[in-house]
Each structure stands twice: as C-alpha cells, then as structure tokens.
GROMACS .gro file of C-alpha atoms in nm:
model
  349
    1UNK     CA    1  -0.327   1.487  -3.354
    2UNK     CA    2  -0.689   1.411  -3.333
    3UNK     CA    3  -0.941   1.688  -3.437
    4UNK     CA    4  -1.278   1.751  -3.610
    5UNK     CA    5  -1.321   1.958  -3.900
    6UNK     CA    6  -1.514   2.178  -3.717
    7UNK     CA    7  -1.179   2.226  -3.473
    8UNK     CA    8  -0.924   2.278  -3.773
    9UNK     CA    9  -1.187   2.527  -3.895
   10UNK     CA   10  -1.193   2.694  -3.538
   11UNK     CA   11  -0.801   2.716  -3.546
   12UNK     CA   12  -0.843   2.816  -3.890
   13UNK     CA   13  -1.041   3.126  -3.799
   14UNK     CA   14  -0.850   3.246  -3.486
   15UNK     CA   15  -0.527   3.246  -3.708
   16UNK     CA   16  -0.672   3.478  -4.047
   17UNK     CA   17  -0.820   3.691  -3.745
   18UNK     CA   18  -0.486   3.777  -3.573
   19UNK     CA   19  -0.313   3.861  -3.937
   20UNK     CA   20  -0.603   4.069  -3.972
   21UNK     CA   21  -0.681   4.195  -3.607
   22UNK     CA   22  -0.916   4.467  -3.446
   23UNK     CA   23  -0.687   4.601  -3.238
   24UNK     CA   24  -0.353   4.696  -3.423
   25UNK     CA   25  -0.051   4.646  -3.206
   26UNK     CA   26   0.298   4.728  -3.260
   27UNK     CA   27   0.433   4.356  -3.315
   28UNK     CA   28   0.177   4.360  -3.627
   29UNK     CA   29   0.297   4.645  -3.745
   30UNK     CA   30   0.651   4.555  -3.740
   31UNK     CA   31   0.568   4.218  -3.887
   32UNK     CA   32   0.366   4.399  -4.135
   33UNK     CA   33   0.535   4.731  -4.280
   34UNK     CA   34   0.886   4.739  -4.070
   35UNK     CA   35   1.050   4.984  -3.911
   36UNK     CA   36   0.941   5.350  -3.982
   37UNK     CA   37   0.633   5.388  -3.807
   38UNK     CA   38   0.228   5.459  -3.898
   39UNK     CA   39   0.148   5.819  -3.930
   40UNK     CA   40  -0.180   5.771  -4.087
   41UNK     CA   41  -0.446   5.495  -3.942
   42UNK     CA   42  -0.694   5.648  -4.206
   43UNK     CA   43  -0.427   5.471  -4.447
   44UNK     CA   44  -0.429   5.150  -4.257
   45UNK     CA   45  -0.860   5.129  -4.274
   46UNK     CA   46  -0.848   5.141  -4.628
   47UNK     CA   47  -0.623   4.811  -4.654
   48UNK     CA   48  -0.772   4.637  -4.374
   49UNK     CA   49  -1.106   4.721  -4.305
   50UNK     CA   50  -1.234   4.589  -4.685
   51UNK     CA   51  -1.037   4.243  -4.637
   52UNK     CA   52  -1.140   4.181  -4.293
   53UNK     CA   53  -1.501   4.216  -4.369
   54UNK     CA   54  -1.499   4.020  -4.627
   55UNK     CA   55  -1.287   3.759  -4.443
   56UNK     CA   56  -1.536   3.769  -4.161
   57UNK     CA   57  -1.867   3.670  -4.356
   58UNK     CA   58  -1.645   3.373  -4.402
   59UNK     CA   59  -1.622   3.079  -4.668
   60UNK     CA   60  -1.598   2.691  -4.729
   61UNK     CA   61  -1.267   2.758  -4.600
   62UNK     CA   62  -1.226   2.430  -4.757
   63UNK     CA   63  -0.834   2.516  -4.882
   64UNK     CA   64  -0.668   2.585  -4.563
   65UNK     CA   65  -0.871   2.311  -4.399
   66UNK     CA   66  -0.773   2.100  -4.737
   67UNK     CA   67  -0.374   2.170  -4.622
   68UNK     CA   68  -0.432   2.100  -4.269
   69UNK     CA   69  -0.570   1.748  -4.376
   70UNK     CA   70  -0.285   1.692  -4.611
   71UNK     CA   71  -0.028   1.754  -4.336
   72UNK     CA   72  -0.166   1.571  -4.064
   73UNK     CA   73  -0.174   1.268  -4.330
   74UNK     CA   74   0.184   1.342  -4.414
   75UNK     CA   75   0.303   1.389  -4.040
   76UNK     CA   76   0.187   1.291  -3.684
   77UNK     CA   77   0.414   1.570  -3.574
   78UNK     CA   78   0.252   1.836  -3.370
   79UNK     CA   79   0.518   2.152  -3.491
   80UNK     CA   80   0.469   2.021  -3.873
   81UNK     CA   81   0.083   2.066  -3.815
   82UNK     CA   82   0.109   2.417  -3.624
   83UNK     CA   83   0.312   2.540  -3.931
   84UNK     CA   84   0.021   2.375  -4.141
   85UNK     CA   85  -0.224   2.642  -3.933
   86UNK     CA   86   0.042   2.890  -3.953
   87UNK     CA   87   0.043   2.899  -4.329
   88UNK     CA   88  -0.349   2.946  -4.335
   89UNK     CA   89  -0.369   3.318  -4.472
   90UNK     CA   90  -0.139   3.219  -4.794
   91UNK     CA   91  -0.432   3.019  -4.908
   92UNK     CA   92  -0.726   3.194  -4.729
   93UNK     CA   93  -0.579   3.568  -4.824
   94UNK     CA   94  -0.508   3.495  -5.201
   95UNK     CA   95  -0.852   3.346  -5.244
   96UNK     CA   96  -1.031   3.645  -5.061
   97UNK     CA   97  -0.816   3.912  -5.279
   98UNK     CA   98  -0.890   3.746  -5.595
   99UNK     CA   99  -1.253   3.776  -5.498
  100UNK     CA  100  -1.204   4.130  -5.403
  101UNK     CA  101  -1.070   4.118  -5.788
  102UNK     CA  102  -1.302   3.887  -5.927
  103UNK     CA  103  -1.606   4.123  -5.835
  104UNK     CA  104  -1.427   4.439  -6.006
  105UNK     CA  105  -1.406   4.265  -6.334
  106UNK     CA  106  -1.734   4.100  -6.361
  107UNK     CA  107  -1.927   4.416  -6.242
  108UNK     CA  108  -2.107   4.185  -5.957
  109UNK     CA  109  -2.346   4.312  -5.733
  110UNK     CA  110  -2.339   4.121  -5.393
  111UNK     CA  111  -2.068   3.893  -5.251
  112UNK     CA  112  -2.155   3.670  -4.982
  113UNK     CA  113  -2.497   3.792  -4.903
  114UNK     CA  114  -2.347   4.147  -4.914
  115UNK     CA  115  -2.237   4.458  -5.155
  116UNK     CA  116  -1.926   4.383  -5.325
  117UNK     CA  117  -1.622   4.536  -5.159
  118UNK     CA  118  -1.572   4.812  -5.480
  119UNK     CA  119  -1.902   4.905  -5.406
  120UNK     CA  120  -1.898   5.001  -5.039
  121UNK     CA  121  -1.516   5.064  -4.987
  122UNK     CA  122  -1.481   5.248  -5.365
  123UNK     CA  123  -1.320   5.096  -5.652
  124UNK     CA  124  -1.000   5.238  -5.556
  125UNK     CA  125  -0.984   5.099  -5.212
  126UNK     CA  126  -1.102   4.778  -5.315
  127UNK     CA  127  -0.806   4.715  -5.597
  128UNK     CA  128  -0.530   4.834  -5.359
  129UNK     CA  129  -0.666   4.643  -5.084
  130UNK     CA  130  -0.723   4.321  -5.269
  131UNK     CA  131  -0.339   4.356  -5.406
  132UNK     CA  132  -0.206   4.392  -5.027
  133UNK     CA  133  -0.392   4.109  -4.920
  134UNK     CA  134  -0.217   3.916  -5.166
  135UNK     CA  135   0.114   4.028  -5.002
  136UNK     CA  136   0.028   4.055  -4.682
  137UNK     CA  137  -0.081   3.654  -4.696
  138UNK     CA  138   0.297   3.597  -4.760
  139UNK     CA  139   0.420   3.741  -4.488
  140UNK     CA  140   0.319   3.443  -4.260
  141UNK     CA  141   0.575   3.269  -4.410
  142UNK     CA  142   0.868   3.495  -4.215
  143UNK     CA  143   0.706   3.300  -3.841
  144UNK     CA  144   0.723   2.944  -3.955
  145UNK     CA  145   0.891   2.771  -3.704
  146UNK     CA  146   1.149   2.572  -4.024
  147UNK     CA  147   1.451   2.608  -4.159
  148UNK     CA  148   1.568   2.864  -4.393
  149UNK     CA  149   1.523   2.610  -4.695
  150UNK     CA  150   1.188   2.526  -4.697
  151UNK     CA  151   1.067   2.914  -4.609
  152UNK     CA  152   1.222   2.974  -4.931
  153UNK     CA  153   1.043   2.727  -5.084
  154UNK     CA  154   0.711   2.772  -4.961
  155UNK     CA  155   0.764   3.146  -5.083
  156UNK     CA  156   0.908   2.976  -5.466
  157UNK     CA  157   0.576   2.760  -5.448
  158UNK     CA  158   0.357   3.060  -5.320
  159UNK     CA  159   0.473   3.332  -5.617
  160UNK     CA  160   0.449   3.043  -5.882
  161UNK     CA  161   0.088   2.978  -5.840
  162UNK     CA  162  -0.008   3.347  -5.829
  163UNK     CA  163   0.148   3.343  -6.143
  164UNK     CA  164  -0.064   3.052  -6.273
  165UNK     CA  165  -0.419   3.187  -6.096
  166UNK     CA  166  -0.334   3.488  -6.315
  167UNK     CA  167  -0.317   3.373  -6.613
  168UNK     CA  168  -0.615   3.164  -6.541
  169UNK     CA  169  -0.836   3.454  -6.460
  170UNK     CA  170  -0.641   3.601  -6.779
  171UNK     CA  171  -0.806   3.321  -7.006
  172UNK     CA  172  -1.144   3.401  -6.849
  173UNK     CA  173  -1.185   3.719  -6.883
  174UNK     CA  174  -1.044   3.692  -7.296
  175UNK     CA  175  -1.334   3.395  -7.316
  176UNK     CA  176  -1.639   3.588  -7.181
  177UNK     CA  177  -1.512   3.914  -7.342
  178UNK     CA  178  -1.642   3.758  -7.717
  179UNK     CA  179  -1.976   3.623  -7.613
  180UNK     CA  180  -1.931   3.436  -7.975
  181UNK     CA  181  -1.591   3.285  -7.902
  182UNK     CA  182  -1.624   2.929  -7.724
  183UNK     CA  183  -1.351   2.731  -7.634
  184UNK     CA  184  -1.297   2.365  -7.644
  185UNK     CA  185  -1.328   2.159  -7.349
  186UNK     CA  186  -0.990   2.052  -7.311
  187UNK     CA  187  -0.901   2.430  -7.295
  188UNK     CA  188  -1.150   2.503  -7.020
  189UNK     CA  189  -1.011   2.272  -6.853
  190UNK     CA  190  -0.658   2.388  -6.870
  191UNK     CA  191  -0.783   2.734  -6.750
  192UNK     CA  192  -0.962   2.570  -6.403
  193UNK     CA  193  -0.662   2.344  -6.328
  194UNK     CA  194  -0.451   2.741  -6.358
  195UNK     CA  195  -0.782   2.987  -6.187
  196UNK     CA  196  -0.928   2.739  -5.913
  197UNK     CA  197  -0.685   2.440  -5.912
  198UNK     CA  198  -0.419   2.659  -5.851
  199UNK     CA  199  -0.530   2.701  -5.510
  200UNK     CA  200  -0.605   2.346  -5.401
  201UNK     CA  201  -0.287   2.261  -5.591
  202UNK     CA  202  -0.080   2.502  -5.338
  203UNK     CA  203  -0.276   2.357  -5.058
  204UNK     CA  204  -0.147   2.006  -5.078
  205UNK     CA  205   0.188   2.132  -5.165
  206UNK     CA  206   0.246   2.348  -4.832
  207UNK     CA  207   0.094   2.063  -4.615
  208UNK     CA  208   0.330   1.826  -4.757
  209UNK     CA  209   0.635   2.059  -4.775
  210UNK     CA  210   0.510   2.154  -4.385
  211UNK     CA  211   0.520   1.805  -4.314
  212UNK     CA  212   0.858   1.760  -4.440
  213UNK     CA  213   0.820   1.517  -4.762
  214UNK     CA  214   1.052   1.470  -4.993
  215UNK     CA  215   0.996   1.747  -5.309
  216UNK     CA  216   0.870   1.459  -5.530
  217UNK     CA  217   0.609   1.348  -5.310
  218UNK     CA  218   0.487   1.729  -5.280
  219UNK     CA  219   0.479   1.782  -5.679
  220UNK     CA  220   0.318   1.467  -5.752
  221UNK     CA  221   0.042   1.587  -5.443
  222UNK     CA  222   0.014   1.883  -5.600
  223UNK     CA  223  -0.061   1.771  -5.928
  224UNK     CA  224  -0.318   1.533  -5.779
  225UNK     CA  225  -0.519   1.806  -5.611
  226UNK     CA  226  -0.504   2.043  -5.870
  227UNK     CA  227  -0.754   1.795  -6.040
  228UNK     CA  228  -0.962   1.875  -5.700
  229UNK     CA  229  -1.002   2.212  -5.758
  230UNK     CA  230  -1.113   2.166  -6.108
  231UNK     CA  231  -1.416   1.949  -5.992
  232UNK     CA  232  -1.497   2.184  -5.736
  233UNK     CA  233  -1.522   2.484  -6.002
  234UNK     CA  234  -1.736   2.285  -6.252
  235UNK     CA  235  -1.928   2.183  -5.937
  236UNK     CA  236  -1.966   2.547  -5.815
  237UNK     CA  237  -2.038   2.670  -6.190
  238UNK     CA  238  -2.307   2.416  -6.139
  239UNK     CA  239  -2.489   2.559  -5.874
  240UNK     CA  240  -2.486   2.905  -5.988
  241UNK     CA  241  -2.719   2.766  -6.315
  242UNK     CA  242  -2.914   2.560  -6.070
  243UNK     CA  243  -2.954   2.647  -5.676
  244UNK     CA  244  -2.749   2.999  -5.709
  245UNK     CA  245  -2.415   3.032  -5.542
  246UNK     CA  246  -2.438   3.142  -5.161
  247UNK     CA  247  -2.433   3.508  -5.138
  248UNK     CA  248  -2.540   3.532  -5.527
  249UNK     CA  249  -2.784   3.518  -5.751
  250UNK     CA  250  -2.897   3.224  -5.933
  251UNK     CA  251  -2.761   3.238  -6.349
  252UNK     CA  252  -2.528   3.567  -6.262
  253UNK     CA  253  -2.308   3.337  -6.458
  254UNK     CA  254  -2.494   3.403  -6.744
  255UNK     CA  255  -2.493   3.792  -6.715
  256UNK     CA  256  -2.090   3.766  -6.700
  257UNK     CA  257  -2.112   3.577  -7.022
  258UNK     CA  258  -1.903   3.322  -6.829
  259UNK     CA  259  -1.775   2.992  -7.041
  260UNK     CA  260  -1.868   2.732  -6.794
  261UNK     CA  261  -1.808   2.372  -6.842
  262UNK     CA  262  -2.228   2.327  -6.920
  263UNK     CA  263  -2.237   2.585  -7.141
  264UNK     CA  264  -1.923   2.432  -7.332
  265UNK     CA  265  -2.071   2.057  -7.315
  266UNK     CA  266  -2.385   2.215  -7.472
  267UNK     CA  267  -2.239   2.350  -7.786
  268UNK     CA  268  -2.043   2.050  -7.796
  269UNK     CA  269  -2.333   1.824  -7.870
  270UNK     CA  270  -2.515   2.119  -8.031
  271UNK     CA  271  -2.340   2.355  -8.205
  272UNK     CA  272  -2.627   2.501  -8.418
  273UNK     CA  273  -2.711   2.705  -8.064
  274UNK     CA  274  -2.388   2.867  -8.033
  275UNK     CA  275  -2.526   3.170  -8.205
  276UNK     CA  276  -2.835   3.155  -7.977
  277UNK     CA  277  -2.652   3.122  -7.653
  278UNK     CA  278  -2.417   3.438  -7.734
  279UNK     CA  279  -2.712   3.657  -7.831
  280UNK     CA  280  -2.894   3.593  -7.454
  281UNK     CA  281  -2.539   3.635  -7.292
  282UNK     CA  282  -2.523   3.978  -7.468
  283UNK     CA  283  -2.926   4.054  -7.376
  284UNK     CA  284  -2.862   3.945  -7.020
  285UNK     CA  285  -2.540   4.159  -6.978
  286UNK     CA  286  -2.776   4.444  -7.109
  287UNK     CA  287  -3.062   4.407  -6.874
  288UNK     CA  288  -2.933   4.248  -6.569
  289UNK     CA  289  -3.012   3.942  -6.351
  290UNK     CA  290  -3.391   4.028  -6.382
  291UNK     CA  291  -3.402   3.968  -6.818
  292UNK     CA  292  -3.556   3.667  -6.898
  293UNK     CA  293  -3.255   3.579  -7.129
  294UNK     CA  294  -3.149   3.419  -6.770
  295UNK     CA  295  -3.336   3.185  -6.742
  296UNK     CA  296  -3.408   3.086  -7.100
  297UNK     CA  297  -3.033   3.016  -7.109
  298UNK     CA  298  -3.038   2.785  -6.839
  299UNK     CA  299  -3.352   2.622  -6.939
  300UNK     CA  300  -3.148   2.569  -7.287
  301UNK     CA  301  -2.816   2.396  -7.141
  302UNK     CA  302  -3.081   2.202  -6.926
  303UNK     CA  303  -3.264   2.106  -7.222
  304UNK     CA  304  -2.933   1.920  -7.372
  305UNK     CA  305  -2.817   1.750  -6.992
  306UNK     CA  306  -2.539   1.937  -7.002
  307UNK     CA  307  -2.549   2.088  -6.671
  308UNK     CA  308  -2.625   1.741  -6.507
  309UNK     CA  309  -2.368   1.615  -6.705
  310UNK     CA  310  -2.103   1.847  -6.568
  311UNK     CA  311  -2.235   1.800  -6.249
  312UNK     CA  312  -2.135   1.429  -6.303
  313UNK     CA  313  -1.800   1.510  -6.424
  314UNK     CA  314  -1.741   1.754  -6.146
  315UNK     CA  315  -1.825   1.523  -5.851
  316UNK     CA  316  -1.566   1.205  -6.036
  317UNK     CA  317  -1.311   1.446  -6.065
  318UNK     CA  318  -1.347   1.577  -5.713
  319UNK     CA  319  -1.402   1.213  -5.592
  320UNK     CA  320  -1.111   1.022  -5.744
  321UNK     CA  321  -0.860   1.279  -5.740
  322UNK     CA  322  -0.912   1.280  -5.363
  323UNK     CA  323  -0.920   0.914  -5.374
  324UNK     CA  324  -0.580   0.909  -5.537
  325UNK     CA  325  -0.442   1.161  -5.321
  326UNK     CA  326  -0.488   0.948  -5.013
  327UNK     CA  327  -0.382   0.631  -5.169
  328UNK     CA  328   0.010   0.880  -5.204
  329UNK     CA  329   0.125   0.784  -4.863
  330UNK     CA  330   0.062   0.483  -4.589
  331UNK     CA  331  -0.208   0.547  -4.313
  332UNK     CA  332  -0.081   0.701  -4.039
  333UNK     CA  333  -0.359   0.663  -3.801
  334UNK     CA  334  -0.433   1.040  -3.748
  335UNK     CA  335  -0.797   1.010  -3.956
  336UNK     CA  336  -0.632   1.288  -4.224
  337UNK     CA  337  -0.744   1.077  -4.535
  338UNK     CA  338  -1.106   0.984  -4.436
  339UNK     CA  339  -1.156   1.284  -4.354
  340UNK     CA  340  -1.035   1.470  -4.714
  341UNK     CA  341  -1.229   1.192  -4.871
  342UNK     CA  342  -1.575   1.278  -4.675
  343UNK     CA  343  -1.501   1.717  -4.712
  344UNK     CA  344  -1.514   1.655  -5.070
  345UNK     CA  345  -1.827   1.433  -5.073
  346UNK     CA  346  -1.976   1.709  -4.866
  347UNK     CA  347  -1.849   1.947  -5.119
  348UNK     CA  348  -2.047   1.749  -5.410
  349UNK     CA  349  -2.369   1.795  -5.268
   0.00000   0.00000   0.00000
C-alpha cells in the first residue's frame, strides 16, 4: 500500500463521517443502540448533531493518520491496513469528546474558529453528547474484520487509556485550580504522557495490534509514542503563548490558569515570580482574554526563554521519539516510517 497523507486523511474522513452520518439508516441504528427501535429523533439530534459539527470543522487528525502510518510500517497487508482505517473513530471520537469536555471545564469561548459546543447545543447536551461519543467510538471495534482475541484486546487497550486520559485531565484541572500551587517538571510531565500521550500512545498500539505484532512489540510502540504526544502538547502549549492555537485566542492559556511546561521552566529558574505569575492568572481569569495581565504574563515567561526553551524540548521529544519508533521494526518498503518522521517535523513548525 502506497498512499499520501493527504489520501489516508481522505479515507480518514469518509470513515468518522459514516459513524456519524446525515442520513440515519437502520444498519446504524442497529450497530448503534440494538434492537428496540428509535421513537424519538429529537433524542438522536442531541447526541449527534453537537459531535458531528464539531467533527466536521475538522483537526490535525494527526492520531488516526499517526495509526495508519504505524500499521502500514508494521504490515504490507491490505485487510491489516483497512482495520487500521476501521479503527479511526476510537482515536478521532475520544479526542473530539474530551474537547467537548475540555471546553466545559475551562469555561472557553470558541473552539475551532467557532462557539464551544456547551454554548450553542446547552451545557446539558454538550456533557451527554461528549460521554456517547466516547462510547459510540468503541463500537467500531464490533466490524473489525479479526479474530475474537485481538477485538478483545483492542477494547482492554481502548478502556485502559480512557482511564489514564482521565486522570490526566484529573491532575490538570487540581493544578490550575490553586493558581499558587506549581508543580515540578517531572510531574508535568507525567500528567502529558497520561492527558495527550495517552492518545498517541493508543495510536501506535492499535496499528501494531491491527497489524498483527507480537504484544511486546505493541507495548514497547506504545511506550515510544506516548513520548510523541508529550512533545506535541508542550509544542501546542507553545503556540497558544505565542501564535494562538487555531480556532483560539492567543494566551487563553493564561486565563485557564493552565500549568504549562513554560510557565513551569520559568519558576524553575526564577522562583521569586511565582507569586507574580499566580496573581495575573487570577486577574486574567477575572477580566477575560482582553486584561492586560495576558500579555504581561507572556511577556514575563518570554523574558526568562522559557517558552523557546520548551519549544526546544517539545520539538526533540517529538523528533526522537519518532525517530526511535521507526528504528522498532525493519523497512518494509511501504514509505510508513518517512512519512511519521516528516508529519511530526510538520507538526514542529
């Protein structure tokens, strides 16, 4: 198998469109609910019509392209790659609900250019929706074309990284909660590898269990990317205190009192501001993205290097860990690991 990124991407989207269709047909709903019958579509709009949007503005979609990579690199075997694509929504639906989630609990504005789900669905669409998505994504599981063995497994793998991007979030939330409270770096970076490595973690673990390695090879992958997903958050945190996120606004970091690799290299090598930095977290959570405690924040971690220097750390961690993940297995001539290595380069910039 041969493709472009821009082709596994295309796949990509034509498979989270059909678990999330238009046009609801009776197969879905089977698939979806069971037997019993739909009485109520109004009850069907409320789970699918906040997820699909939000879906549809779209995404890096760098995870399920991510797994695609990692099974075509694993396999030349064209039904081990169609279960890769098949297994798309447990990595693009998890993501999307915990954004869904995400925007609840940091009181955000916009998402992706738009108003955050809660805000034009109503909070209590938005936190049932976001928890179906997260069990609808399994449900692609039940039309892998494998054995009974490794469906069970993907499911095992699948419910034990929720588990871990929970408690991740969990640590967040507890962190920006005491504006004072800062933890160590080592600690941040135990809660990326469990919030956003969780994700890339799972993503080389279902390409390589699709592609049938042995479970060794898939935990020591794992492990491997998981370090991935940690430089992409510091990389992302990044941006936020320097270009703005896509869809956001540049420093809303700073209004979520948010515990960000820069911010934690700062206080590191200056802990005499930790007192300052809390105080314009607490004045920018007061007065929104307009207060000037914005961007005197930023212009203090810039002041110290500390956001270049976690941009730095971000793109080595992204970079080697991607670098080791290809050196796992022997070249297979399907392209697979020169292409992971350039999507995270693109990633960096």
């Amino acid at each position: 198998m041969s493709e472009t990124i821009q082709e596994i991407k295309d796949k990509i989207e034509k498979t989270l469109r059909a678990e999330l269709p238009e046009q609801i047909s009776e197969e879905w709903l089977m698939e979806t609910f069971g037997s019993g019958g739909i009485k109520s579509a109004k009850g069907l709009d409320g789970l699918l019509a906040p997820t699909r949007e939000l879906v549809k503005q779209g995404g890096k979609r760098w995870r399920p392209v991510f797994m695609i990579l990692c099974a075509m690199m694993a396999s030349k075997k064209d039904a081990d790659i169609q279960n890769a694509f098949a297994l798309s929504p447990l990595l693009e639906f998890v993501h999307t609900a915990s954004l869904i989630h995400d925007d609840i609990e940091d009181r955000a504005d916009e998402r992706r250019g738009k108003p955050c789900a809660y805000i034009t669905y109503g909070l209590d669409t938005a936190l049932n929706a976001g928890a179906w998505l997260y069990f609808k994504a399994a449900a692609c599981v039940n039309k892998l074309k494998m054995d009974s063995e490794k469906k069970i497994a993907c499911h095992e793998l699948y419910q034990m990284e929720l588990r871990r991007l929970h408690l991740g979030q969990a640590m967040d939330i507890a962190w920006h909660r005491e504006p004072g409270f800062f933890p160590s770096v080592e600690e941040y970076k135990q809660m990326v590898q469990f919030k956003t490595g969780t994700l890339s973690c799972m993503a080389a673990r279902l390409g390589f269990l699709a592609a049938g390695q042995s479970k060794e090879m898939i935990e020591k992958a794992g492990l491997v990317a998981a370090g991935i997903g940690m430089g992409f958050q510091v990389l992302d945190d990044v941006q936020n205190l320097t270009s703005g996120n896509p869809g956001k606004k540049r420093g809303d970091d700073i209004i979520e009192g948010k515990k960000s690799l820069p911010v934690l290299l700062h206080v590191q090598e200056r802990p005499c501001d930790k007192e300052k930095i809390a105080a314009l977290f607490e004045r920018a959570a007061k007065e929104g993205i307009q207060s000037p405690a914005v961007e005197e924040a930023i212009s203090l971690l810039e002041s110290s290097g500390s956001i270049k220097k976690a941009f730095d750390f971000g793109k080595e961690a992204a970079s080697q860990k991607a670098l080791e993940l290809t050196s796992l297995l022997e070249d297979n001539g399907s392209g697979a690991k020169q292409m992971i290595l350039d999507l995270f380069n693109k990633i960096q910039r």
